[in-house]
């Protein structure tokens, strides 16, 4: 099976994430998309992160009715911070029957040379890119890329967290059940 890996903190997951994942699944040769929850991204401060199990639960809640999307906690079992190359190596060994590709924004691709062992990533894995405003796609590394014309929404998890702290409704920015979980558990309030 050809699986697209969409990595992120998902802090919290929002409809922009879900649109990208669904679009990738339905407009490419990917048979499934796995949303890989990163407990600690080496480029982000952990103090702003909701507990990884709570973030995992929110994604389960968001995608429970979509048979083509899965959530993965694979990075919970790996050393922190999470490095994409370690995750890819682990998944390739554990699920050798599958082919894994990456789904990422043009902003991430612009910075890929700063990633640990990025050469191994671009030499062994296809990358499905969606455009992010302000980040043109230049393939100077000769990576195997495919550009998706996915609909983009200017929504960020940072913006959503700020809205929650300011008691501003996040309705329509996250799935309804995710909004309810966030409210019921008072996530991002403190």
XYZ file of N, CA and C in Angstrom, residues 78-185:
324
model
N 9.532 6.524 19.922
C 10.887 6.825 19.470
C 11.509 7.913 20.339
N 12.849 8.025 20.330
C 13.502 9.069 21.136
C 13.026 10.468 20.754
N 13.022 11.355 21.752
C 12.617 12.741 21.525
C 13.854 13.626 21.545
N 13.905 14.688 20.761
C 12.865 15.141 19.853
C 12.719 14.189 18.666
N 11.617 14.332 17.954
C 11.292 13.460 16.834
C 11.996 13.939 15.562
N 12.696 13.025 14.921
C 13.326 13.321 13.641
C 12.658 12.465 12.572
N 12.272 13.091 11.489
C 11.553 12.403 10.418
C 12.319 11.181 9.921
N 13.623 11.279 9.779
C 14.408 10.154 9.258
C 14.316 8.942 10.181
N 14.292 9.149 11.493
C 14.161 8.025 12.425
C 12.795 7.362 12.275
N 11.767 8.197 12.128
C 10.406 7.664 11.981
C 10.274 6.875 10.686
N 10.790 7.435 9.598
C 10.723 6.741 8.306
C 11.463 5.409 8.352
N 12.627 5.388 8.961
C 13.403 4.149 9.076
C 12.631 3.102 9.876
N 12.059 3.520 10.992
C 11.286 2.614 11.833
C 10.084 2.054 11.064
N 9.335 2.938 10.409
C 8.135 2.496 9.686
C 8.495 1.562 8.535
N 9.568 1.863 7.819
C 9.968 1.031 6.690
C 10.366 -0.370 7.158
N 10.994 -0.453 8.338
C 11.365 -1.769 8.882
C 10.134 -2.521 9.385
N 9.247 -1.820 10.073
C 8.074 -2.470 10.662
C 7.021 -2.843 9.611
N 6.867 -1.991 8.599
C 5.845 -2.211 7.571
C 6.516 -2.271 6.194
N 7.372 -3.244 6.006
C 8.138 -3.333 4.758
C 7.249 -3.565 3.535
N 6.010 -3.985 3.759
C 5.094 -4.216 2.637
C 4.537 -2.908 2.083
N 4.712 -1.799 2.799
C 4.180 -0.501 2.375
C 5.273 0.395 1.803
N 4.843 1.339 0.995
C 5.711 2.409 0.511
C 5.260 3.685 1.203
N 6.211 4.457 1.726
C 5.875 5.672 2.455
C 6.379 6.907 1.710
N 5.499 7.879 1.576
C 5.838 9.179 1.013
C 5.481 10.235 2.037
N 5.994 11.444 1.840
C 5.708 12.533 2.769
C 4.746 13.531 2.148
N 3.964 14.160 3.004
C 3.090 15.260 2.613
C 3.568 16.458 3.420
N 3.901 17.543 2.736
C 4.366 18.714 3.477
C 4.093 19.988 2.699
N 4.129 21.089 3.433
C 3.966 22.391 2.822
C 5.266 22.877 2.219
N 5.145 23.834 1.311
C 6.342 24.384 0.671
C 7.248 25.080 1.681
N 6.691 25.526 2.811
C 7.519 26.138 3.855
C 8.475 25.106 4.450
N 7.981 23.919 4.735
C 8.823 22.849 5.260
C 9.868 22.400 4.256
N 9.458 22.314 2.995
C 10.392 21.875 1.954
C 11.517 22.888 1.769
N 11.201 24.160 1.908
C 12.212 25.219 1.793
C 13.317 25.034 2.829
N 12.941 24.477 3.992
C 13.895 24.303 5.097
C 14.423 22.881 5.234
N 14.149 22.014 4.281
C 14.463 20.593 4.455
C 15.963 20.329 4.601
N 16.797 21.195 4.070
C 18.240 20.983 4.218
C 18.695 21.091 5.674
N 17.870 21.667 6.530
C 18.178 21.754 7.957
C 17.741 20.526 8.738
N 17.067 19.593 8.059
C 16.578 18.388 8.716
C 17.710 17.377 8.863
N 17.609 16.580 9.897
C 18.592 15.518 10.121
C 18.547 14.518 8.957
N 19.695 14.234 8.372
C 19.837 13.262 7.275
C 18.831 13.495 6.141
N 18.635 14.756 5.776
C 17.636 15.079 4.749
C 17.927 14.379 3.418
N 19.203 14.113 3.147
C 19.553 13.462 1.881
C 18.895 12.093 1.765
N 18.880 11.349 2.874
C 18.230 10.029 2.865
C 16.734 10.168 2.600
N 16.142 11.191 3.167
C 14.699 11.403 2.972
C 14.410 11.660 1.502
N 15.104 12.633 0.910
C 14.785 12.996 -0.480
C 15.236 11.935 -1.482
N 16.204 11.104 -1.116
C 16.673 10.061 -2.039
C 15.795 8.814 -2.023
N 15.029 8.617 -0.948
C 14.272 7.364 -0.819
C 12.761 7.538 -0.698
N 12.288 8.781 -0.641
C 10.850 8.993 -0.436
C 10.328 10.114 -1.328
N 9.201 9.851 -1.942
C 8.518 10.883 -2.715
C 7.929 11.899 -1.742
N 7.837 13.154 -2.189
C 7.269 14.211 -1.357
C 6.129 14.880 -2.120
N 4.965 14.893 -1.498
C 3.801 15.599 -2.042
C 3.754 16.961 -1.362
N 3.870 18.011 -2.164
C 3.946 19.371 -1.624
C 2.666 20.142 -1.887
N 2.246 20.892 -0.885
C 1.178 21.873 -1.091
C 1.790 23.245 -0.866
N 1.326 24.191 -1.648
C 1.906 25.532 -1.611
C 1.446 26.289 -0.373
N 2.401 26.993 0.232
C 2.111 27.893 1.343
C 2.482 29.294 0.879
N 1.658 30.267 1.217
C 1.929 31.642 0.807
C 3.301 32.089 1.277
N 4.042 32.696 0.362
C 5.358 33.223 0.697
C 6.484 32.220 0.560
N 6.183 30.987 0.154
C 7.215 29.952 0.028
C 7.102 29.291 -1.345
N 7.867 29.810 -2.275
C 7.876 29.253 -3.623
C 8.559 27.885 -3.610
N 8.130 27.024 -4.500
C 8.707 25.684 -4.575
C 9.839 25.674 -5.595
N 11.041 25.472 -5.104
C 12.218 25.307 -5.946
C 12.821 23.953 -5.607
N 12.969 23.124 -6.605
C 13.500 21.783 -6.374
C 14.984 21.731 -6.728
N 15.779 22.524 -6.046
C 17.222 22.553 -6.317
C 17.933 21.291 -5.832
N 17.246 20.461 -5.047
C 17.845 19.230 -4.520
C 17.510 18.011 -5.380
N 16.727 18.218 -6.439
C 16.290 17.123 -7.310
C 15.538 16.034 -6.551
N 14.724 16.437 -5.597
C 13.887 15.490 -4.866
C 12.749 15.032 -5.777
N 12.196 13.874 -5.460
C 11.036 13.357 -6.195
C 9.799 14.026 -5.588
N 9.367 15.107 -6.206
C 8.230 15.854 -5.659
C 7.045 15.840 -6.609
N 5.880 15.996 -6.028
C 4.645 16.175 -6.775
C 3.917 17.336 -6.105
N 3.553 18.328 -6.884
C 2.911 19.517 -6.325
C 1.398 19.347 -6.380
N 0.767 19.519 -5.231
C -0.687 19.421 -5.133
C -1.279 20.831 -5.122
N -2.318 21.020 -5.864
C -3.021 22.311 -5.885
C -4.150 22.279 -4.853
N -3.787 21.972 -3.636
C -4.779 21.826 -2.563
C -5.354 23.184 -2.169
N -6.640 23.206 -1.799
C -7.206 24.451 -1.287
C -6.555 24.796 0.043
N -6.114 26.024 0.173
C -5.433 26.441 1.393
C -6.262 27.435 2.172
N -6.284 27.233 3.457
C -6.946 28.160 4.355
C -5.890 28.768 5.251
N -5.968 30.042 5.462
C -5.001 30.712 6.342
C -5.435 30.523 7.796
N -5.296 29.290 8.258
C -5.632 28.938 9.639
C -4.374 28.357 10.256
N -4.098 28.718 11.492
C -2.957 28.112 12.169
C -3.367 27.661 13.561
N -2.697 26.636 14.031
C -2.948 26.157 15.390
C -2.608 27.243 16.404
N -1.572 28.016 16.122
C -1.189 29.123 17.018
C -2.345 30.113 17.150
N -2.938 30.470 16.020
C -4.077 31.392 16.012
C -5.244 30.810 16.825
N -5.509 29.542 16.652
C -6.607 28.897 17.373
C -6.340 28.907 18.876
N -5.109 28.610 19.293
C -4.781 28.634 20.724
C -4.979 30.040 21.309
N -4.576 31.050 20.559
C -4.757 32.441 21.031
C -6.239 32.779 21.162
N -7.035 32.312 20.213
C -8.479 32.566 20.268
C -9.096 31.903 21.494
N -8.681 30.672 21.773
C -9.220 29.955 22.937
C -8.884 30.726 24.214
N -7.649 31.171 24.343
C -7.242 31.933 25.541
C -8.031 33.229 25.683
N -8.389 33.828 24.534
C -9.132 35.091 24.545
C -10.646 34.877 24.581
N -11.076 33.614 24.753
C -12.506 33.277 24.791
C -13.242 33.664 23.506
N -12.571 33.495 22.374
C -13.174 33.732 21.060
C -13.542 32.367 20.481
N -14.710 32.271 19.914
C -15.186 31.001 19.366
C -14.251 30.471 18.276
N -14.019 29.161 18.303
C -13.231 28.493 17.258
C -14.141 27.654 16.357
N -15.424 27.913 16.460
C -16.405 27.198 15.637
C -16.025 27.332 14.160
N -16.106 26.251 13.436
C -15.806 26.123 12.018
C -14.303 26.080 11.710
N -13.448 26.351 12.678
C -12.007 26.247 12.446
C -11.514 24.837 12.739
N -12.236 24.143 13.596
C -11.942 22.752 13.938
C -13.240 21.960 13.788
N -13.156 20.641 13.607
C -14.391 19.857 13.559
C -15.202 20.050 14.852
N -16.502 19.940 14.729
C -17.400 20.183 15.860
C -17.042 19.360 17.084
N -16.747 18.057 16.895
C -16.425 17.204 18.033
C -15.091 17.579 18.676
N -14.159 18.084 17.876
C -12.885 18.557 18.415
C -13.120 19.813 19.247
N -13.950 20.716 18.738
C -14.297 21.923 19.493
C -14.906 21.555 20.849
N -15.809 20.579 20.846
C -16.456 20.148 22.090
C -15.429 19.568 23.072
N -14.511 18.727 22.578
C -13.470 18.150 23.441
C -12.592 19.246 24.055
N -12.220 20.215 23.234
C -11.380 21.314 23.716
C -12.110 22.101 24.797
N -13.386 22.381 24.551
C -14.172 23.133 25.544
C -14.385 22.322 26.813
N -14.800 21.067 26.668
C -15.102 20.227 27.836
C -13.879 20.015 28.729
N -12.711 19.924 28.110
C -11.490 19.653 28.869
C -10.670 20.898 29.179
